[in-house]
Structure formats: structure tokens, C-alpha cells
CSV table of C-alpha atoms in Angstrom, one decimal:
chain,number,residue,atom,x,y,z
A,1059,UNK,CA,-4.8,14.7,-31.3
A,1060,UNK,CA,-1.7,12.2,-31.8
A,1061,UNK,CA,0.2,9.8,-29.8
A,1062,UNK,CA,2.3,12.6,-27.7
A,1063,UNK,CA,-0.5,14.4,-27.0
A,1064,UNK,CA,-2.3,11.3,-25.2
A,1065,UNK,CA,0.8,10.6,-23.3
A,1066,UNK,CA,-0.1,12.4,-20.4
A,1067,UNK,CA,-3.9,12.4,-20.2
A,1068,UNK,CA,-3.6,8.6,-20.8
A,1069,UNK,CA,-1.2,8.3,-17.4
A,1070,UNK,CA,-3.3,10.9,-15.5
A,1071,UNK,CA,-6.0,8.3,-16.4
A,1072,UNK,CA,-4.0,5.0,-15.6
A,1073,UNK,CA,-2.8,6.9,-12.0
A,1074,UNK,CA,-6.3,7.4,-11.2
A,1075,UNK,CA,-7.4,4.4,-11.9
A,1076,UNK,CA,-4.6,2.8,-9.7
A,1077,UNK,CA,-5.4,5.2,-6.5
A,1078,UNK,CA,-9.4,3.9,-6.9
A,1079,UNK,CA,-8.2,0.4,-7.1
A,1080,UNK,CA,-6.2,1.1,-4.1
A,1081,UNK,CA,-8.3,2.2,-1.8
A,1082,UNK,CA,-11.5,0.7,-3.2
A,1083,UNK,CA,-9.9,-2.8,-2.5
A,1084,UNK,CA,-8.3,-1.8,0.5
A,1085,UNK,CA,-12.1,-0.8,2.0
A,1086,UNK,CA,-13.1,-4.1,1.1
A,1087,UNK,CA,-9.9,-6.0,2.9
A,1088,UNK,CA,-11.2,-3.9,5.6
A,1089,UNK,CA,-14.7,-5.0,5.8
A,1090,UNK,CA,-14.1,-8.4,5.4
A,1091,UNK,CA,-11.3,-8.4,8.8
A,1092,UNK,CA,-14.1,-6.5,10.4
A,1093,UNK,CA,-16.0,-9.8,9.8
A,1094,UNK,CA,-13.9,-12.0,10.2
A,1095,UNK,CA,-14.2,-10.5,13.9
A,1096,UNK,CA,-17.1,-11.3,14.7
A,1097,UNK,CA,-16.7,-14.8,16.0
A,1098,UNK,CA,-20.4,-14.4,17.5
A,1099,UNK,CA,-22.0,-14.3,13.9
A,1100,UNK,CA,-19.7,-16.1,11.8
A,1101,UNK,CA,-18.7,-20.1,12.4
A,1102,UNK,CA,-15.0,-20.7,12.5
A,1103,UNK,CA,-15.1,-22.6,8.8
A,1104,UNK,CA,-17.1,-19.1,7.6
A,1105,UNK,CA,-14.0,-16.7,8.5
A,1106,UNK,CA,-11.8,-19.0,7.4
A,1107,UNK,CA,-13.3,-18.3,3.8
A,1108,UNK,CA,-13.8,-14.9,4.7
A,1109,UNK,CA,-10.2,-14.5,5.7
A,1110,UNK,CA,-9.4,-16.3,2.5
A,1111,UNK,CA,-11.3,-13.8,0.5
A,1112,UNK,CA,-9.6,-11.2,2.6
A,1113,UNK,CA,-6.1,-12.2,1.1
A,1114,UNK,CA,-7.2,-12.5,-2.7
A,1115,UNK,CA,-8.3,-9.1,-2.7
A,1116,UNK,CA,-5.5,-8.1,-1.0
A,1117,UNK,CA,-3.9,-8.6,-4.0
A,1118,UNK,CA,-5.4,-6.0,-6.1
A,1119,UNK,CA,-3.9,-2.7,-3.5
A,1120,UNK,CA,-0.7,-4.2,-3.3
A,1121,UNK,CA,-0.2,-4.5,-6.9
A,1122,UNK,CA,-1.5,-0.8,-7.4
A,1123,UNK,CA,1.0,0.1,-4.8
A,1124,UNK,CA,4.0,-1.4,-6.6
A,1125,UNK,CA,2.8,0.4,-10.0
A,1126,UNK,CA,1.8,3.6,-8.4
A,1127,UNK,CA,5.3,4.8,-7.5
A,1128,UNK,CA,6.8,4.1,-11.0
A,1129,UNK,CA,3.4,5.8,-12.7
A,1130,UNK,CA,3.7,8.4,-10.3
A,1131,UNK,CA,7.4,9.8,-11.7
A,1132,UNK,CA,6.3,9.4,-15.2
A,1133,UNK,CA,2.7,11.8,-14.9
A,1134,UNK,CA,5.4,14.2,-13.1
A,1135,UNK,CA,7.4,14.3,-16.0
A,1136,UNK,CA,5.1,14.4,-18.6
A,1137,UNK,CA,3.1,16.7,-16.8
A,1138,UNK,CA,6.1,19.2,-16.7
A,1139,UNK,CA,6.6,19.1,-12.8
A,1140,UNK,CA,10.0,17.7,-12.8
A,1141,UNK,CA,12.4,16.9,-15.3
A,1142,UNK,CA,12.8,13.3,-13.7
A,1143,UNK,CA,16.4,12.1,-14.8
A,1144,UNK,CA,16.3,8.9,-17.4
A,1145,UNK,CA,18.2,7.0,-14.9
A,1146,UNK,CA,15.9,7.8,-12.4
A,1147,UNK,CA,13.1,6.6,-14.6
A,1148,UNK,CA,14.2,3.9,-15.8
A,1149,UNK,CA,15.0,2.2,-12.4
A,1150,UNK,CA,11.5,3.2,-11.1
A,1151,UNK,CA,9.8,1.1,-14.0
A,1152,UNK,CA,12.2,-1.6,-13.5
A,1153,UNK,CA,12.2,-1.7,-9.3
A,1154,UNK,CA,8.4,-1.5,-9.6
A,1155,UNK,CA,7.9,-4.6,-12.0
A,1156,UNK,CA,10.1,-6.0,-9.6
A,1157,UNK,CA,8.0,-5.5,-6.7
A,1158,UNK,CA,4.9,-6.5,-8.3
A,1159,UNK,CA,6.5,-9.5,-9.3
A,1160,UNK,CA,7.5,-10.2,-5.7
A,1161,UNK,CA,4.2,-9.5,-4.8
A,1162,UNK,CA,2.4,-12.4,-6.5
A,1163,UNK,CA,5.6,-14.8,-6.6
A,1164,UNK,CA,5.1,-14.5,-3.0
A,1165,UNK,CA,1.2,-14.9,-3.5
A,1166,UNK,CA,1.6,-17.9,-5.5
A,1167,UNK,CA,4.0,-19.6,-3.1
A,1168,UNK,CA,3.1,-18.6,0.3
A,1169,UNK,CA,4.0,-20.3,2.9
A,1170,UNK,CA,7.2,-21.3,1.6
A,1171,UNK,CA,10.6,-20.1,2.2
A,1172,UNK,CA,10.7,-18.8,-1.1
A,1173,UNK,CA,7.5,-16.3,-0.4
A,1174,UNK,CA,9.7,-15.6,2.8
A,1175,UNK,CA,12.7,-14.5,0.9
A,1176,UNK,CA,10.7,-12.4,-1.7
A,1177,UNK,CA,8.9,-10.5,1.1
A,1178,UNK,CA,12.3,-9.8,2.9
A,1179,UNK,CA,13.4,-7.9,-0.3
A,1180,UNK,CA,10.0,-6.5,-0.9
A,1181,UNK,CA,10.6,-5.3,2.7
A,1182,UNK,CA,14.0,-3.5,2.0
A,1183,UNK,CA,12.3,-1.8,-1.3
A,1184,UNK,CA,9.4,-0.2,0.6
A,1185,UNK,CA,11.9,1.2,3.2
A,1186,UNK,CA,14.1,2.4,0.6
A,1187,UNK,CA,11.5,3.8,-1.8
A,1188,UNK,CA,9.5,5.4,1.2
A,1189,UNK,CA,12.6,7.3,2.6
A,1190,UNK,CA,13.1,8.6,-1.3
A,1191,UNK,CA,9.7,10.2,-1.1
A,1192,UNK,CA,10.5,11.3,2.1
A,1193,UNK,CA,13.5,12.9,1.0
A,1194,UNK,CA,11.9,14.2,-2.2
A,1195,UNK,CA,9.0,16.0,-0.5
A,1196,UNK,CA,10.8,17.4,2.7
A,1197,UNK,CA,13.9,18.8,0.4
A,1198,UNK,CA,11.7,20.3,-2.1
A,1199,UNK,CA,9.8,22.1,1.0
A,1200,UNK,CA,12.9,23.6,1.9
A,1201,UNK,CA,14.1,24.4,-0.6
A,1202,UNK,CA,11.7,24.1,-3.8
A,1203,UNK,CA,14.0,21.9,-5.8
A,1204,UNK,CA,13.6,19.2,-7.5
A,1205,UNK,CA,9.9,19.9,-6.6
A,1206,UNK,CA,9.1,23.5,-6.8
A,1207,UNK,CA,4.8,23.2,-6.3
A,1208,UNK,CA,4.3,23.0,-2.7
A,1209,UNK,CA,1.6,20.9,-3.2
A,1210,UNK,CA,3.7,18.3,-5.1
A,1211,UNK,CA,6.4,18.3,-3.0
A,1212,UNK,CA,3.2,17.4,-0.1
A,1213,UNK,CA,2.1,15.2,-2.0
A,1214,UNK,CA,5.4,13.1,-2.3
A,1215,UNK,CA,6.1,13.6,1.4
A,1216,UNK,CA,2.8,12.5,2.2
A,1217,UNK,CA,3.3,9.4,0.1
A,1218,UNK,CA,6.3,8.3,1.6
A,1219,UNK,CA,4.6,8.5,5.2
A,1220,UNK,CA,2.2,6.1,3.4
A,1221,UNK,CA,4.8,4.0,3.0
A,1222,UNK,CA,5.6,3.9,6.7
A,1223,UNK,CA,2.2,3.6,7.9
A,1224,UNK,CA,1.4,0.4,5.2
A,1225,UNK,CA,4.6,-0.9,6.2
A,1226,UNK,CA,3.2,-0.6,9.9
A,1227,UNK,CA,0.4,-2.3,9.0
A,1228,UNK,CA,2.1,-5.8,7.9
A,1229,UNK,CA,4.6,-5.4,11.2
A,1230,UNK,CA,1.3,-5.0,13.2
A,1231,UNK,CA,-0.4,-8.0,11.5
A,1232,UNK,CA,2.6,-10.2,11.9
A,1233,UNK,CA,1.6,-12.0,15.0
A,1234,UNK,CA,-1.4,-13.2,13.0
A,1235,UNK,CA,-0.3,-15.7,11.7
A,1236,UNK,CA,0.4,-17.8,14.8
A,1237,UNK,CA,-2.8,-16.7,16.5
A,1238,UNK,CA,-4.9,-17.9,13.7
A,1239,UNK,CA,-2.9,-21.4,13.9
A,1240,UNK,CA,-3.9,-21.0,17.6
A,1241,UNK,CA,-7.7,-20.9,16.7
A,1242,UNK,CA,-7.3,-23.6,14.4
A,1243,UNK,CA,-5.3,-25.9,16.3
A,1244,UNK,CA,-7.5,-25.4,20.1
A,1245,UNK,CA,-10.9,-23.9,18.8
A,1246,UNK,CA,-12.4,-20.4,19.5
A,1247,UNK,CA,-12.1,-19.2,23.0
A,1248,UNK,CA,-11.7,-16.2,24.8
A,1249,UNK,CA,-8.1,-17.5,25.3
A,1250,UNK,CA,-7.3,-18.0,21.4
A,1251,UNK,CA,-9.4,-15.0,19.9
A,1252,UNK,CA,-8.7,-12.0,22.5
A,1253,UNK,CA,-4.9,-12.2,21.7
A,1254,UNK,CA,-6.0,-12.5,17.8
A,1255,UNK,CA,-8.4,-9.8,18.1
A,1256,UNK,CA,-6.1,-7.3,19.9
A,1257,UNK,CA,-3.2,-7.7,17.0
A,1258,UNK,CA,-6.2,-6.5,14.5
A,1259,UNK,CA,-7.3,-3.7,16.8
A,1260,UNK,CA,-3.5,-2.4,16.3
A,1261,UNK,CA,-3.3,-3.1,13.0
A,1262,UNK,CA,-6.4,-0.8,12.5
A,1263,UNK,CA,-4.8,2.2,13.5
A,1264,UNK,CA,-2.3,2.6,10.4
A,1265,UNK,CA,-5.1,1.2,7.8
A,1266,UNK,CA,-7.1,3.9,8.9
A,1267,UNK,CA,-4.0,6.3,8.7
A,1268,UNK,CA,-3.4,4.8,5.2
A,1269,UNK,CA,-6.7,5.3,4.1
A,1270,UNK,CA,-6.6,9.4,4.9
A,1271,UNK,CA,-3.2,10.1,3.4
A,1272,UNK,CA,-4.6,8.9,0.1
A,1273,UNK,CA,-7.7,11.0,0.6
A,1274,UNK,CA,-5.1,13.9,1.5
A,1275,UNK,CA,-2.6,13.2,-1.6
A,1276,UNK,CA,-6.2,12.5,-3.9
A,1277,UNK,CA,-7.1,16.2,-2.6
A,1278,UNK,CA,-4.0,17.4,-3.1
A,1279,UNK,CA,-3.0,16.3,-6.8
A,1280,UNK,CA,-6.6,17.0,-8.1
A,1281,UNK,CA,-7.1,20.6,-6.2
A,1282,UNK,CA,-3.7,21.8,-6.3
A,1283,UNK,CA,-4.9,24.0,-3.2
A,1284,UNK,CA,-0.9,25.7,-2.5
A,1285,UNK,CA,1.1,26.6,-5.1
């Protein structure tokens, strides 16, 4: 088998390996907020570190979601679904390094009006990259261009309402921040913590919606149920 030939096995490979990270990570950023809950089992110092975890392995879904969208184009090209103009290519490698970039620049320096700048732009690129899959997967429904599989142009429909919901998720968890600094700064009380607990009972709506749109594109890409 040469090199051409392992082109396309070799990003069905890498693409699968990103949507396991994903949501493998993700379940675990999950478990750890649903611990960080518990304010009857855990001392305050003990979900601090919990919450700390919580945003290192954050890392790991966010940076699969910033690859996943350039990786995605290039499996449908190879793969023969779509004859993905270079242009178009091209700028999905080069927004997504971006966005990873901004990702851990934004890790790295959080906190700091730098990290606030980066995730206003990461910000505008979700919106902009989610209403392209939204546009990709409802046009191709309609009318089976550039898309002609039904359950491809699904798939990238259902991808860009991921975007909405994981964009959800960071507006719901936004109020967070000051809440926690509430905890910290006058102790745990009903006063502090139902407020905090609330804004993660929100926020668990759309992680949960996240979590079964990637079971439903996973199902999709792999089974290929419509054609």
C-alpha cells in the first residue's frame, strides 16, 4: 500500500480518535463538576482542586474541537464526498490552528486581558464556523449540493448545532466565575452555593445536548443509515 493510499484510512483514524478524546474528556469534565457539587462530601480546599482538575482536562475537548472541524473537510475530500475547494481547505487548516492556538494562549494566560481578547475572537470563530455547518448541512438537504449523502449533509447540520449548544454551555457557565469568588471570599453557605449551583444546573442542559449530538453524528458517519 503506498503513501496515497493511507491518506484517507490514516484521517478516518486521526478523526476518530479526536471524537473519543472529545467526548471521553468531556465525561470526565462532567464527573468532576458533579463533584465539585457536592459541598456536603467535599471540603472547600478539595473542590477547589477538583475544579482545577476540571479545567486541565478541559483542555483536551477543546483542542479536539478546534482540530475536528479542519480534519473533518479533509476525510470528506479524501473520502470522495465533496470536492472541498483548496481555498476552502486551506483556510479550515489555518482557522483551526488558529483556534487551538487561542485555546491554550488563553489557557496559559488566564485571567488576563490577553486570555479575554483571545476568547472574544475564539468567540466570533465558533459563531462563524457553526453557521457554515449549518448552512452546509441544511442547503445540501434541500437541495443535495455540495453534500449529496443525506446522512452527510446530517451529519454537518448536526455539527453545527453542536456548535450552538457548546457555545451555550460557556454563555451558561459565565456567571461562574463570580460565584466561585463569592464562595471564596464569604465561605460556603446556602447564600453563596445555591446561586453557584443553579448556573451549573443550566449549564447541564446543553452538555448533555452536546454529549447526544456526537453520539448521533458518531452513528451517523459510521452507519451511514440514509443515503
Amino acid at each position: 500500500m503506498d503513501l496515497s493510499a493511507l491518506a484517507y484510512p490514516t484521517l478516518v483514524y486521526a478523526h476518530l480518535l479526536l471524537f473519543v478524546l472529545w467526548l471521553g474528556a468531556d465525561v470526565g469534565v462532567f464527573v468532576l463538576g458533579q463533584h465539585f457539587r457536592k459541598r456536603e462530601k467535599w471540603s472547600l480546599d478539595q473542590r477547589i482542586a477538583l475544579l482545577t482538575l476540571l479545567v486541565a482536562i478541559d483542555m483536551v475537548p477543546r483542542s479536539a474541537w478546534a482540530l475536528m472541524v479542519p480534519l473533518s473537510l479533509s476525510v470528506v475530500n479524501l473520502g470522495g464526498w465533496w470536492d472541498v475547494p483548496a481555498w476552502l481547505s486551506i483556510g479550515a487548516w489555518a482557522v483551526g490552528l488558529v483556534w487551538l492556538y487561542l485555546v491554550w494562549d488563553s489557557h496559559f494566560h488566564d485571567q488576563t486581558p490577553r486570555a479575554a481578547r483571545n476568547r472574544r475572537i475564539e468567540g466570533w470563530l465558533r459563531w462563524i464556523i457553526g453557521g457554515f455547518y449549518l448552512w452546509l448541512g441544511g442547503q445540501s438537504l434541500l437541495i443535495d449540493a455540495p453534500l449529496v449523502q443525506d446522512w452527510l449533509a446530517w451529519k454537518a447540520l448536526l455539527f453545527g448545532f453542536i456548535f450552538v449548544a457548546a457555545i451555550m454551555i460557556d454563555v451558561s457557565f459565565k456567571p461562574v466565575g463570580a460565584q466561585l469568588g463569592a464562595v471564596l471570599e464569604h465561605g460556603s453557605s446556602d447564600e453563596t452555593e445555591i446561586p453557584l449551583r443553579r448556573t451549573m444546573d443550566r449549564t447541564r442542559i446543553w452538555v448533555w445536548t452536546v454529549y447526544a449530538l456526537l453520539l448521533v453524528t458518531a452513528f451517523l458517519g459510521n452507519v451511514k443509515p440514509i443515503q
